[in-house]
Amino acid sequence: MDFFAIALPALNEAIGLILTAQNIGYLVLGVVLGLSIGVFPGLGGIAGLSLLLPFLYGMDPVSGLSMMVGLVAVIPTSDTFASVLMGIPGSSASQATVLDGFPLAKQGQAARALSAAFASSLFGGLFGAVVLTFFILIARPIVLAFGLPELLMLTVLGFSMVGVLAGRSLLKGLITAGLGMVVGAMGEAPAQGSPRMDFGSWYLQDGMQLVIVGLGVFAIPEIISLLRRDRAIAKDAKLGAGWFDGVRDWWRNKWLSIRCATIGVLVGVIPGLGGSVVDWIAYGHTVQTTRNRETFGHGEIRGVIGPESSNNAKEGGGLVPTLLFGIPGSGSMAIFIGGLILIGYEAGPQMITNDLPITYTVVWSLALANVFGAGLCIFLSGGIARLTTIRFPLLAPFLLMMISFAAFQSKQTLWDLAALVAIGVLGILMRRFEWPRPAFLIGFVLADQAEVYTYQATQIALSRLKLGWSPMLEYIFSPTALILLAITVISVWLGARQSASLKPPVTTAASQQSKIAPIVFTVIIAVFLAVNLVDSLNVSVLIDKVFPITVVGFTLLGTLILLFRSSTVPADHVIVADLEMIGEDAGAPRGVWSTLSWLILLLALTALFGFIIALAAFFVMFLRIRAATSWLETALLTSGGLGGLLVIAGALHRDFPPGLLQSLFDLPWPFR
Amino acid sequence: MTNRKPVTRRTFIATVAAVSASAALTGVAVAPNASIAADFGGKTIEWIIPFKEGGGSDKWSRFYAPLLSEALPGKPTVVVKNMPGAGSTKGANYFASRVKPDGLTIFGSSGSTQFPFLLGDPRVKYNYADWNVVLATATGGVAYLPPDLGAKWKQDPKSIFNTNFIYGSQGATRLDLVPLLAFEMLGLKVDPVFGIKGRGAGRLMFERGEANIDYQTSSAFLSKVMPLVKEGKAVPIMTWGALDDAGNIVRDPTFPDLPTFKEVYSQVKGQEPSGDAWEAWKAFFIAGFPAQKMVFLPKGTSQEIIDTYSNAFQKVINRPDFPQISKKRLGVYPQATGVKAAAFKKRGTEVDPKAIAWIKGWLKDRYGVELKK
């Protein structure tokens, strides 16, 4: 395709369309809306776009497009605030950012971490747009080169990151990833819909949602831990490095940023892989290409720059399957397609042949929105970072409110909150016994793809076998698949080489005396797996039971090996680590269970009175008893928190979890 | 570029104003039913869609929502509320058990909600007989082949019957039941590859050459497969057909040049389809395509509210620009209200128990799937 003859006039027209005062105005409006919604974890682009859709009808196409793109573009930017400042993964795009971003905030370097993240986001977004401008013209055959065997290889590549993120014990890393897959395989089987490992509950039948697992595994353990120690997020409530340092950090790591942005675009372009692994692949790559690995997980700025460069680039890459094939890579992209139809464009191959100017308008609006959004965020980061100096008990009720509301967006029942607490307990225990939580999340995210692609690729390969061996082998071992295999091998090799040089982390002076608690935890997990194994064996449809039996079986085997080794090693060995004795929580003034009971109280109150009434009571009780505020402060904070929530929920037409009271009486919104 | 722009609100309002002005001048009453209509001024109407954002039902409801809002008396805000879960039975159960018959909550049902109901899925706690239908939207489906197989099919369908066909499917108990049974009745050797996420993924498998037979619903076929047909990369072979007012299967009005499955069957087998398999196929075809999407008011809704909604949807369908704005998104199919909608509902949800029993037996024998706990 002659680039200059086709693309340049279209690009020219697109720039003409974007750069009018009216369209830039709508773009900025979208950006501001996106930023305000994005800071609420769990809401994300779906909620924001659904809010816009009613207004799109009858709007000028380019203005409507600018507004939608502006909103979509900044969601992976704004959710960084929650990831870095509070340790809450705002969306699937910013889970890996938590790993190093939050420790930086705890060291008083929130502003630096934020601005490094935003600079990376900005760069990633721009890079994605530049690449797409050329790539989108030739993308179709490349996307079509990724068949099921190739998608399966990409999934395997994702799994190979477990090796990098396993921490000090590879065995525990593998078990944890397996456990994540078991939780991910719960519910209706993807092939024939057999109910699996749901124990008769309709809630589990739909499977666990990523939002809840992400919040439970990352946010709850951190919130509980901070609350136990009664301090501000930033140590000694002081702020160190400022926003300018972060931008400089990014500049120093610009090559890393370019590589991760490339990963982001590539993963985004391929439909079916899902955006939820891209930040993990980028994080894994960052760790692999850093000489000194010890600081990762303890506030390494590269651990922020890598994933943040990739997730905004991914949004750009994700436009390829969305616009060219009409196959949305995410929920927000699905709504985006709906929005396109409202203003008169249908996603499909003709977006390149007939509507190229509009396609370029989308691509470059995305770039421009990234500049506005990230620029605004860098500007704000110094001020917002001050949140980390507030006494944590004052912040905690707001955070618990936000994550409960976020969790509730997944199925809109009280069970969402119950699931959040359950996964939260698991997360707390995994943190305590050093079961690597990122590995759990990778297993969870990839479980479905691993099952479906394995099954489908096998099915097609067997069908080709009827034609002979060579058509089958050509199908499985295509050039693309072989390249991916090579990348996976290199990635595993790099990871293995580096973990050999990994020294044990610095621990407190106290040495561990007992290994009973970690062994009990392992036994409980083993029992859980055994129950699931029995359940999986009882699934009647063959193709729906192979995967859970395999995964549960191997994980159970690993758990038994771990148990055996645990019983033979001394109490201070890494595989029986108990951070309650040697970690930063050792000697915390408050117990973990008494702190967790606050969350359970919120759940119980909600079950009785519905979320809003429960929340009001919870705020008052928590602030008075735990934070010891005056009645005036309590009243102000409570009304502030509830008011903010009601405004957002009202604008988005959201309901709250009902309780027993609501089943007896018919109450008006927001109490119903 | 201007020709793909929908009619803007401004031009629409201008049209309405012009029409009303001329009506007023000639002394014709504009809204004969205004006196008995319920008024929703200042209210918010929730439209429950038991599917995720971005799916076919979601797009359909979001197409209608702003139009319905303008057509209902008092111009209430109409909000689409997605309530996915348990294969769409969660939203339907919620609507059946929790919603008040005040006209402020409506429900958008789809073939995927109707199939579990017909198949006796244990999760179903709703009954279509309880509900009042106010709109029924039909759709159709088109099967297509790669060019080489398509060319042979055009000569003689039987010439490719020994091909190993691969078909990307969402699952045998979903809407895919209709094409799977049709392929089997014709005698095509089709290996379904289950577990794809939506028909778009099936189309992608076809484009990648992994699948060599596929079908899409009408709107997806028009926008996504037609470009492939023009490039010579796909050949449409048949539609599932459409339903006339008497309930007969006739050619699909969106694709009048394509034969229906019924015609192809007659050509291949030398006789019209009949027997248990055909009756069962017909019943599930109707529930899945001609009666695919319906809007319901809950049990116990007053006739006044039902009429208000029927009139409002009729008003939407009568809009001068409706054919133009709906063609791309819904295809040229009947959008039925009132008695016609009720007829669609009856045909799509009241199915001969014999046909259901046959389908259940077939699902069990052929795919090992049983819908019981």
PDB file of N, CA and C in Angstrom, chain B residues 143 153 161 175-190 213 215 238-240 260-262 264-265 269 277-278 281-282 285 358-359 362 367:
ATOM      1  N   ALA B 143     -25.388 -18.092   6.486  1.00  0.00           N
ATOM      2  CA  ALA B 143     -24.237 -18.983   6.515  1.00  0.00           C
ATOM      3  C   ALA B 143     -23.368 -18.713   5.306  1.00  0.00           C
ATOM      4  N   TRP B 153     -20.121 -25.407  -3.996  1.00  0.00           N
ATOM      5  CA  TRP B 153     -21.484 -25.438  -3.448  1.00  0.00           C
ATOM      6  C   TRP B 153     -22.470 -24.901  -4.471  1.00  0.00           C
ATOM      7  N   PHE B 161     -19.965 -32.430   0.475  1.00  0.00           N
ATOM      8  CA  PHE B 161     -20.479 -32.999   1.720  1.00  0.00           C
ATOM      9  C   PHE B 161     -19.461 -33.851   2.467  1.00  0.00           C
ATOM     10  N   LEU B 175     -27.628 -19.974  20.891  1.00  0.00           N
ATOM     11  CA  LEU B 175     -28.240 -19.753  19.571  1.00  0.00           C
ATOM     12  C   LEU B 175     -27.618 -20.645  18.505  1.00  0.00           C
ATOM     13  N   ASP B 176     -26.378 -21.084  18.731  1.00  0.00           N
ATOM     14  CA  ASP B 176     -25.690 -21.934  17.771  1.00  0.00           C
ATOM     15  C   ASP B 176     -26.391 -23.267  17.545  1.00  0.00           C
ATOM     16  N   LEU B 177     -27.314 -23.594  18.415  1.00  0.00           N
ATOM     17  CA  LEU B 177     -28.120 -24.802  18.232  1.00  0.00           C
ATOM     18  C   LEU B 177     -28.766 -24.802  16.845  1.00  0.00           C
ATOM     19  N   VAL B 178     -29.243 -23.649  16.420  1.00  0.00           N
ATOM     20  CA  VAL B 178     -29.963 -23.562  15.139  1.00  0.00           C
ATOM     21  C   VAL B 178     -29.055 -23.900  13.951  1.00  0.00           C
ATOM     22  N   PRO B 179     -27.884 -23.221  13.793  1.00  0.00           N
ATOM     23  CA  PRO B 179     -27.012 -23.628  12.676  1.00  0.00           C
ATOM     24  C   PRO B 179     -26.483 -25.053  12.813  1.00  0.00           C
ATOM     25  N   LEU B 180     -26.124 -25.471  14.031  1.00  0.00           N
ATOM     26  CA  LEU B 180     -25.565 -26.817  14.181  1.00  0.00           C
ATOM     27  C   LEU B 180     -26.553 -27.881  13.719  1.00  0.00           C
ATOM     28  N   LEU B 181     -27.811 -27.700  14.117  1.00  0.00           N
ATOM     29  CA  LEU B 181     -28.825 -28.682  13.721  1.00  0.00           C
ATOM     30  C   LEU B 181     -29.076 -28.613  12.212  1.00  0.00           C
ATOM     31  N   ALA B 182     -29.044 -27.394  11.667  1.00  0.00           N
ATOM     32  CA  ALA B 182     -29.260 -27.245  10.226  1.00  0.00           C
ATOM     33  C   ALA B 182     -28.158 -27.952   9.448  1.00  0.00           C
ATOM     34  N   PHE B 183     -26.899 -27.750   9.847  1.00  0.00           N
ATOM     35  CA  PHE B 183     -25.789 -28.420   9.159  1.00  0.00           C
ATOM     36  C   PHE B 183     -25.983 -29.931   9.214  1.00  0.00           C
ATOM     37  N   GLU B 184     -26.365 -30.402  10.397  1.00  0.00           N
ATOM     38  CA  GLU B 184     -26.489 -31.847  10.558  1.00  0.00           C
ATOM     39  C   GLU B 184     -27.623 -32.407   9.702  1.00  0.00           C
ATOM     40  N   MET B 185     -28.753 -31.656   9.671  1.00  0.00           N
ATOM     41  CA  MET B 185     -29.889 -32.146   8.886  1.00  0.00           C
ATOM     42  C   MET B 185     -29.530 -32.237   7.406  1.00  0.00           C
ATOM     43  N   LEU B 186     -28.685 -31.295   6.935  1.00  0.00           N
ATOM     44  CA  LEU B 186     -28.281 -31.340   5.535  1.00  0.00           C
ATOM     45  C   LEU B 186     -27.350 -32.511   5.266  1.00  0.00           C
ATOM     46  N   GLY B 187     -26.635 -32.952   6.302  1.00  0.00           N
ATOM     47  CA  GLY B 187     -25.679 -34.037   6.116  1.00  0.00           C
ATOM     48  C   GLY B 187     -24.249 -33.552   5.994  1.00  0.00           C
ATOM     49  N   LEU B 188     -23.984 -32.278   6.395  1.00  0.00           N
ATOM     50  CA  LEU B 188     -22.615 -31.760   6.387  1.00  0.00           C
ATOM     51  C   LEU B 188     -21.869 -32.336   7.586  1.00  0.00           C
ATOM     52  N   LYS B 189     -20.604 -32.697   7.377  1.00  0.00           N
ATOM     53  CA  LYS B 189     -19.789 -33.198   8.490  1.00  0.00           C
ATOM     54  C   LYS B 189     -19.123 -32.008   9.175  1.00  0.00           C
ATOM     55  N   VAL B 190     -19.730 -31.490  10.233  1.00  0.00           N
ATOM     56  CA  VAL B 190     -19.221 -30.280  10.878  1.00  0.00           C
ATOM     57  C   VAL B 190     -18.684 -30.617  12.265  1.00  0.00           C
ATOM     58  N   ILE B 213     -16.550 -22.861   7.842  1.00  0.00           N
ATOM     59  CA  ILE B 213     -17.977 -22.574   7.675  1.00  0.00           C
ATOM     60  C   ILE B 213     -18.340 -21.674   8.841  1.00  0.00           C
ATOM     61  N   TYR B 215     -21.553 -18.608  10.378  1.00  0.00           N
ATOM     62  CA  TYR B 215     -22.753 -17.833  10.118  1.00  0.00           C
ATOM     63  C   TYR B 215     -22.682 -16.559  10.965  1.00  0.00           C
ATOM     64  N   MET B 238     -26.628 -19.595   2.312  1.00  0.00           N
ATOM     65  CA  MET B 238     -28.060 -19.681   2.630  1.00  0.00           C
ATOM     66  C   MET B 238     -28.376 -18.822   3.847  1.00  0.00           C
ATOM     67  N   THR B 239     -29.662 -18.499   4.006  1.00  0.00           N
ATOM     68  CA  THR B 239     -30.116 -17.831   5.224  1.00  0.00           C
ATOM     69  C   THR B 239     -30.955 -18.823   6.007  1.00  0.00           C
ATOM     70  N   TRP B 240     -31.264 -18.472   7.255  1.00  0.00           N
ATOM     71  CA  TRP B 240     -32.178 -19.340   8.013  1.00  0.00           C
ATOM     72  C   TRP B 240     -33.624 -19.054   7.637  1.00  0.00           C
ATOM     73  N   THR B 260     -33.247 -20.097   1.367  1.00  0.00           N
ATOM     74  CA  THR B 260     -33.317 -20.403   2.797  1.00  0.00           C
ATOM     75  C   THR B 260     -32.811 -21.818   3.026  1.00  0.00           C
ATOM     76  N   PHE B 261     -32.562 -22.143   4.296  1.00  0.00           N
ATOM     77  CA  PHE B 261     -32.169 -23.497   4.663  1.00  0.00           C
ATOM     78  C   PHE B 261     -33.204 -24.495   4.168  1.00  0.00           C
ATOM     79  N   LYS B 262     -34.482 -24.103   4.289  1.00  0.00           N
ATOM     80  CA  LYS B 262     -35.565 -24.991   3.863  1.00  0.00           C
ATOM     81  C   LYS B 262     -35.453 -25.315   2.371  1.00  0.00           C
ATOM     82  N   VAL B 264     -32.689 -25.122   0.528  1.00  0.00           N
ATOM     83  CA  VAL B 264     -31.497 -25.912   0.262  1.00  0.00           C
ATOM     84  C   VAL B 264     -31.757 -27.360   0.622  1.00  0.00           C
ATOM     85  N   TYR B 265     -32.447 -27.573   1.731  1.00  0.00           N
ATOM     86  CA  TYR B 265     -32.768 -28.935   2.168  1.00  0.00           C
ATOM     87  C   TYR B 265     -33.577 -29.648   1.086  1.00  0.00           C
ATOM     88  N   LYS B 269     -32.200 -32.940  -0.668  1.00  0.00           N
ATOM     89  CA  LYS B 269     -32.832 -34.204  -0.303  1.00  0.00           C
ATOM     90  C   LYS B 269     -33.954 -34.604  -1.272  1.00  0.00           C
ATOM     91  N   ALA B 277     -37.221 -33.706  13.700  1.00  0.00           N
ATOM     92  CA  ALA B 277     -36.063 -32.816  13.656  1.00  0.00           C
ATOM     93  C   ALA B 277     -36.456 -31.469  13.062  1.00  0.00           C
ATOM     94  N   TRP B 278     -37.210 -31.507  11.976  1.00  0.00           N
ATOM     95  CA  TRP B 278     -37.619 -30.254  11.314  1.00  0.00           C
ATOM     96  C   TRP B 278     -38.514 -29.423  12.228  1.00  0.00           C
ATOM     97  N   TRP B 281     -36.323 -27.941  14.830  1.00  0.00           N
ATOM     98  CA  TRP B 281     -35.479 -26.868  14.289  1.00  0.00           C
ATOM     99  C   TRP B 281     -36.295 -25.593  14.116  1.00  0.00           C
ATOM    100  N   LYS B 282     -37.491 -25.754  13.551  1.00  0.00           N
ATOM    101  CA  LYS B 282     -38.351 -24.605  13.271  1.00  0.00           C
ATOM    102  C   LYS B 282     -38.683 -23.852  14.564  1.00  0.00           C
ATOM    103  N   PHE B 285     -35.599 -22.108  15.782  1.00  0.00           N
ATOM    104  CA  PHE B 285     -35.259 -21.023  14.856  1.00  0.00           C
ATOM    105  C   PHE B 285     -36.120 -19.793  15.148  1.00  0.00           C
ATOM    106  N   TRP B 358     -37.374 -33.541  21.842  1.00  0.00           N
ATOM    107  CA  TRP B 358     -36.480 -34.015  20.767  1.00  0.00           C
ATOM    108  C   TRP B 358     -35.123 -33.320  20.852  1.00  0.00           C
ATOM    109  N   ILE B 359     -35.168 -31.969  21.021  1.00  0.00           N
ATOM    110  CA  ILE B 359     -33.911 -31.193  21.089  1.00  0.00           C
ATOM    111  C   ILE B 359     -33.071 -31.653  22.276  1.00  0.00           C
ATOM    112  N   TRP B 362     -31.414 -34.825  21.442  1.00  0.00           N
ATOM    113  CA  TRP B 362     -30.355 -34.603  20.450  1.00  0.00           C
ATOM    114  C   TRP B 362     -29.111 -34.006  21.121  1.00  0.00           C
ATOM    115  N   TYR B 367     -23.919 -34.181  21.820  1.00  0.00           N
ATOM    116  CA  TYR B 367     -22.873 -33.402  22.491  1.00  0.00           C
ATOM    117  C   TYR B 367     -22.694 -33.749  23.970  1.00  0.00           C
TER     118      TYR B 367
END
